[in-house]
Short mmCIF file of N, CA, C and O in Angstrom, two decimals:
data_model
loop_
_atom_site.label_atom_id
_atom_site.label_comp_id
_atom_site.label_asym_id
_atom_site.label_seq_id
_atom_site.Cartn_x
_atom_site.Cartn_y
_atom_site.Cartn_z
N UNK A 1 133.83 96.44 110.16
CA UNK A 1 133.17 97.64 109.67
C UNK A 1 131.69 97.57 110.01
O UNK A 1 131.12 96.48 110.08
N UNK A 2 130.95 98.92 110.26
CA UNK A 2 129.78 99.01 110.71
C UNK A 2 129.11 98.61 110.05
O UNK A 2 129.54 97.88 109.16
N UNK A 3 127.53 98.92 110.16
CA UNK A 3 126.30 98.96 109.26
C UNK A 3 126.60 99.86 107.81
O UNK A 3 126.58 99.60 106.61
N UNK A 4 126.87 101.07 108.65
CA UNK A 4 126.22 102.19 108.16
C UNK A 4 127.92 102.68 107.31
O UNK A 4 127.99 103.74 106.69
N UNK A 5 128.87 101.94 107.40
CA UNK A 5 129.88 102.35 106.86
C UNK A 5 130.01 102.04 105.53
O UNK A 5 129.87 100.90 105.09
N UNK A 6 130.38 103.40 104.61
CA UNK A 6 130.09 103.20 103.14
C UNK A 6 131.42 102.76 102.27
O UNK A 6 131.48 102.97 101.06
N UNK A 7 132.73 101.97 103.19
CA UNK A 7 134.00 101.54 102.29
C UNK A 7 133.75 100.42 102.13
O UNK A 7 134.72 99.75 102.48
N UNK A 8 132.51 99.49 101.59
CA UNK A 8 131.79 98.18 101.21
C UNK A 8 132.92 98.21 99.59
O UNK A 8 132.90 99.11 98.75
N UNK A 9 133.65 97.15 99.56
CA UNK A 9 133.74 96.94 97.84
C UNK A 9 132.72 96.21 97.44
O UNK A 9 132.28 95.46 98.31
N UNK A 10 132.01 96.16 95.98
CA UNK A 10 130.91 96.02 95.04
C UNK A 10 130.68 94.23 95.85
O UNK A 10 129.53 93.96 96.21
N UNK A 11 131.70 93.23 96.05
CA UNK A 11 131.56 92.39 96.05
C UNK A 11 131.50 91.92 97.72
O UNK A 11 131.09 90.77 97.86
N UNK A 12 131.88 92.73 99.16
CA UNK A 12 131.50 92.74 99.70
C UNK A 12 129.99 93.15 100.49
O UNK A 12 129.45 92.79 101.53
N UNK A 13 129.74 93.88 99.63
CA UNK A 13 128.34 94.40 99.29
C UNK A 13 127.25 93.39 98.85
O UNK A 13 126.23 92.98 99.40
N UNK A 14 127.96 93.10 97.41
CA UNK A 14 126.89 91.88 97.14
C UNK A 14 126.81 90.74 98.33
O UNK A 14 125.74 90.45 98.88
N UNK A 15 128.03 90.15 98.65
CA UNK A 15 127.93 88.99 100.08
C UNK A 15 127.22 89.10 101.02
O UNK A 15 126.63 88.23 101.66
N UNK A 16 127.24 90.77 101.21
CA UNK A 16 126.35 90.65 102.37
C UNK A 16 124.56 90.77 102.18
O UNK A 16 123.67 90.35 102.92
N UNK A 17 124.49 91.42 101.01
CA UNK A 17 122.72 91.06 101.01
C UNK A 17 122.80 90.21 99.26
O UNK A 17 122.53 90.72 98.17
N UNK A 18 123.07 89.43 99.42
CA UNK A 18 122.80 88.37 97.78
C UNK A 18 121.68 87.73 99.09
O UNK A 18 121.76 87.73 100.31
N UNK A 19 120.76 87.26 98.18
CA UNK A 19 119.41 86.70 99.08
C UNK A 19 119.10 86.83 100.12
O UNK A 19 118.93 85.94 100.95
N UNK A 20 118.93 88.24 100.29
CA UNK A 20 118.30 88.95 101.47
C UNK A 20 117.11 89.39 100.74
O UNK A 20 117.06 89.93 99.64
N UNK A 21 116.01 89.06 101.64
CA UNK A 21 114.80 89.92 101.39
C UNK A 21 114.58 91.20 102.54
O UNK A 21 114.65 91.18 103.77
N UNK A 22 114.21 92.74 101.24
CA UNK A 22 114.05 93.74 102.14
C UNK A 22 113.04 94.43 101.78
O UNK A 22 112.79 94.70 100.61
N UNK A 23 112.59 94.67 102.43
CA UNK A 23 111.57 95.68 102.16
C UNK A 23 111.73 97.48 102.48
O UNK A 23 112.19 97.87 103.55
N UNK A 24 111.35 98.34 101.51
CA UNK A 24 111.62 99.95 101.73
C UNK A 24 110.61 100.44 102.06
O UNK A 24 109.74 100.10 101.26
N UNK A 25 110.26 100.98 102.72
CA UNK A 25 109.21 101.99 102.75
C UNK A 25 109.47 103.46 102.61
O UNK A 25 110.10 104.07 103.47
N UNK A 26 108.90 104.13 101.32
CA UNK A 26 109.23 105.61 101.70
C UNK A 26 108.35 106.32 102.12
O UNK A 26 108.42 107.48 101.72
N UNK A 27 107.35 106.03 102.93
CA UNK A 27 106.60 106.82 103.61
C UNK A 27 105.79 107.77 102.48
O UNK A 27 105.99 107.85 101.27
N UNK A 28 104.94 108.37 103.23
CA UNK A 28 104.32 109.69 102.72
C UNK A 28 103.30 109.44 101.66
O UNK A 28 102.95 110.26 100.81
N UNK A 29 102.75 107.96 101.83
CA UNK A 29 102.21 107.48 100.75
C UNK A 29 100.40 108.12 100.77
O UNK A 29 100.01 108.62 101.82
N UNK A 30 99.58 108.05 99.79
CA UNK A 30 98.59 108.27 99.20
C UNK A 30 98.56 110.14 99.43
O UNK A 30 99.34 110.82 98.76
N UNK A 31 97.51 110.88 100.53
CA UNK A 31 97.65 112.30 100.13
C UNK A 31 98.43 113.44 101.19
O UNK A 31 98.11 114.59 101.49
N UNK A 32 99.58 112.58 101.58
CA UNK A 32 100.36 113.12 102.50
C UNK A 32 102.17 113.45 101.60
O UNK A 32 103.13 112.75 101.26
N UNK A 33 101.84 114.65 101.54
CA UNK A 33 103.18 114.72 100.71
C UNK A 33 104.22 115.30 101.13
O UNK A 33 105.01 116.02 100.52
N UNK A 34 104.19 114.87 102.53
CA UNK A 34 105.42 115.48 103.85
C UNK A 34 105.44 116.85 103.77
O UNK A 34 104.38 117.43 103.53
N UNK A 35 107.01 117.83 104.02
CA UNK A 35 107.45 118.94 103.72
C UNK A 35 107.11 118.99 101.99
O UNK A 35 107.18 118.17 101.07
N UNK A 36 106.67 120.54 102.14
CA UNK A 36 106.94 120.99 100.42
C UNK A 36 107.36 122.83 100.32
O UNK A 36 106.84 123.85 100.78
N UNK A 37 108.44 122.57 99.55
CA UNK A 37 109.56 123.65 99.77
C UNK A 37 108.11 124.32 98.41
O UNK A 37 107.34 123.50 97.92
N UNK A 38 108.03 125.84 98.02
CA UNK A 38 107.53 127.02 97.72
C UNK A 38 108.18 127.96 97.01
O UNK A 38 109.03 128.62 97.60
N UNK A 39 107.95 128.20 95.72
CA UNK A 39 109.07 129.41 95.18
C UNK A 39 108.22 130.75 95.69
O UNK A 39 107.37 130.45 96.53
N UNK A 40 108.27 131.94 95.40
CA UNK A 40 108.28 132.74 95.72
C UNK A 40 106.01 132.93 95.69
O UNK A 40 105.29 133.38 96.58
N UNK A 41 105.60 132.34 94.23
CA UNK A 41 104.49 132.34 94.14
C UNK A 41 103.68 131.71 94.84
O UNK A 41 102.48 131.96 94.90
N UNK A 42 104.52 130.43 95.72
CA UNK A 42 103.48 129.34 96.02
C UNK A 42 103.97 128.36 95.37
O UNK A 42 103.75 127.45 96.17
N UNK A 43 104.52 127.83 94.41
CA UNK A 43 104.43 126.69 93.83
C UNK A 43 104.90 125.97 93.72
O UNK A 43 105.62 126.12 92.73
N UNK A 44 105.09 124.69 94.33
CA UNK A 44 106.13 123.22 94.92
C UNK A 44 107.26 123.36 93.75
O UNK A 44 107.39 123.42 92.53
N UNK A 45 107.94 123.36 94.90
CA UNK A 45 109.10 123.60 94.04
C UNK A 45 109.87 121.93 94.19
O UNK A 45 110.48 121.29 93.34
N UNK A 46 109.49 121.55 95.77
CA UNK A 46 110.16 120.64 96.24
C UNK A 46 109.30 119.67 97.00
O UNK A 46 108.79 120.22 97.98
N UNK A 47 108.96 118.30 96.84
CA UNK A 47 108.37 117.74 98.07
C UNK A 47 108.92 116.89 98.12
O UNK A 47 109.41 116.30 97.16
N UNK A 48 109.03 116.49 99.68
CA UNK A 48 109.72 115.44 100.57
C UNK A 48 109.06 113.84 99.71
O UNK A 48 109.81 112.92 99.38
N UNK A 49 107.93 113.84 99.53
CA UNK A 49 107.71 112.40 99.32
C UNK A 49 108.52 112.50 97.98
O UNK A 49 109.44 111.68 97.93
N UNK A 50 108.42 113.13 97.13
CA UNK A 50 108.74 112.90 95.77
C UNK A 50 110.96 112.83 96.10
O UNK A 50 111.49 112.18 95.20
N UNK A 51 111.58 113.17 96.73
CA UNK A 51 112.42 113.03 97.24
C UNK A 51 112.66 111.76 97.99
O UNK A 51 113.77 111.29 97.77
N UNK A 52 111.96 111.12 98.77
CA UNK A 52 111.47 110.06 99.24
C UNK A 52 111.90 108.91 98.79
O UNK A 52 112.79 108.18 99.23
N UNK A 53 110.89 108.76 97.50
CA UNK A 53 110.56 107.71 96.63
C UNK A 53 111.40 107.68 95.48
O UNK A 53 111.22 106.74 94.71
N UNK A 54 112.55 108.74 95.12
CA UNK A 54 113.52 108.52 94.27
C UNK A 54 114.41 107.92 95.27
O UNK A 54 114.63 106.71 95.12
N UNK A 55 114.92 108.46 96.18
CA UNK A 55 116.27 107.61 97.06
C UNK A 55 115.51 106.02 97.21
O UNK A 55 116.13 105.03 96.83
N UNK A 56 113.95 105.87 97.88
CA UNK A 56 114.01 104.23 97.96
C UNK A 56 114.27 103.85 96.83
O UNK A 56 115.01 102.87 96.85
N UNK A 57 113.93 104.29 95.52
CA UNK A 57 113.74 103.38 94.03
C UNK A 57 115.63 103.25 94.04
O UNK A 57 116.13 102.13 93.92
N UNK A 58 116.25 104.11 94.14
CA UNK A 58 117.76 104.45 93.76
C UNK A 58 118.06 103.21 94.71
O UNK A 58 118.31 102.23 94.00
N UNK A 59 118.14 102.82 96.40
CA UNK A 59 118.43 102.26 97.09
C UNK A 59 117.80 100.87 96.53
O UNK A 59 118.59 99.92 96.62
N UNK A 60 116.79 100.64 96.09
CA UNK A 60 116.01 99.33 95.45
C UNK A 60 116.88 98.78 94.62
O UNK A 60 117.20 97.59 94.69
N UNK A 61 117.38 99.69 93.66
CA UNK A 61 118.20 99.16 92.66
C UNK A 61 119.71 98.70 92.49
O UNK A 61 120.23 97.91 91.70
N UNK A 62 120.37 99.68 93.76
CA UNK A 62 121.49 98.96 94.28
C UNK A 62 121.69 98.05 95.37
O UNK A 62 122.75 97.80 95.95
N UNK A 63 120.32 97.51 95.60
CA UNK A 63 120.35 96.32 96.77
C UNK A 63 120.21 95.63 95.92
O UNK A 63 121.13 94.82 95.76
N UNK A 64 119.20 95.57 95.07
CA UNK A 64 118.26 94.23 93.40
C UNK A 64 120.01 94.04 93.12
O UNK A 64 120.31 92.93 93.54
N UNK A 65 121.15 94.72 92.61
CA UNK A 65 122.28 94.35 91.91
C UNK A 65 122.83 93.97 92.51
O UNK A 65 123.86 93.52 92.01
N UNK A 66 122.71 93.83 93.86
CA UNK A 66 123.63 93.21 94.82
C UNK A 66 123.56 91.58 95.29
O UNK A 66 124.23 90.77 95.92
N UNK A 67 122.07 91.70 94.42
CA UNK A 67 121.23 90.03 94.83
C UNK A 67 120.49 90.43 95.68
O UNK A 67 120.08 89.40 96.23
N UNK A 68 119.96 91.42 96.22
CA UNK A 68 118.97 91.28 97.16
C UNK A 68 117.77 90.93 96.95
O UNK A 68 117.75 91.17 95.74
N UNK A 69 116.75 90.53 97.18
CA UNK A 69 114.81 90.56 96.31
C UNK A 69 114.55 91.50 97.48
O UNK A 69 114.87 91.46 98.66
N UNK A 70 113.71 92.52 96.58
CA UNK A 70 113.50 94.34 97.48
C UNK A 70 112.17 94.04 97.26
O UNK A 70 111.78 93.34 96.33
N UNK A 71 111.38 94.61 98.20
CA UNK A 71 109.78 94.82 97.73
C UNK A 71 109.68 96.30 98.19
O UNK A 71 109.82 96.57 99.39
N UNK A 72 109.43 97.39 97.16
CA UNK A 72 108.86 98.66 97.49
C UNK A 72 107.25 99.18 98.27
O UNK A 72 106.50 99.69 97.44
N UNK A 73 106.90 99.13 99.12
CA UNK A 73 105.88 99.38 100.08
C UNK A 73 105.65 100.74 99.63
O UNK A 73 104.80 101.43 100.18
#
């Protein structure tokens, strides 16, 4: 099975990153706040970094349970 293939069971998962160090980067950091979606007035409805930085934190936390040590950048 690939990289990128998601039929991992919990414990093949853990085997493969238990003491792996990784690092995430979600980009878009200090006053760059990528795409930002607009409701009708103008007013962020949506931005890419803030989208961003929930999937790395989400991805942080199911690598950390897997045994990985994550460092968020």
């Amino acid at each position: 099975q690939g990289a990128a293939s998601a039929n991992y069971s919990r414990a093949e998962f853990a085997a493969t990153v238990a003491g792996k160090r990784i690092a995430l980067i979600s980009g878009h950091a200090g006053n760059d706040p990528g795409a930002v979606c607009s409701d009708e007035n103008g007013a962020p409805t949506l931005v890419e970094a803030d989208v961003n930085d929930a999937v790395a934190q989400r991805a942080a936390q199911l690598l950390a349970n897997g045994g990985a040590r994550v460092l968020l950048l």
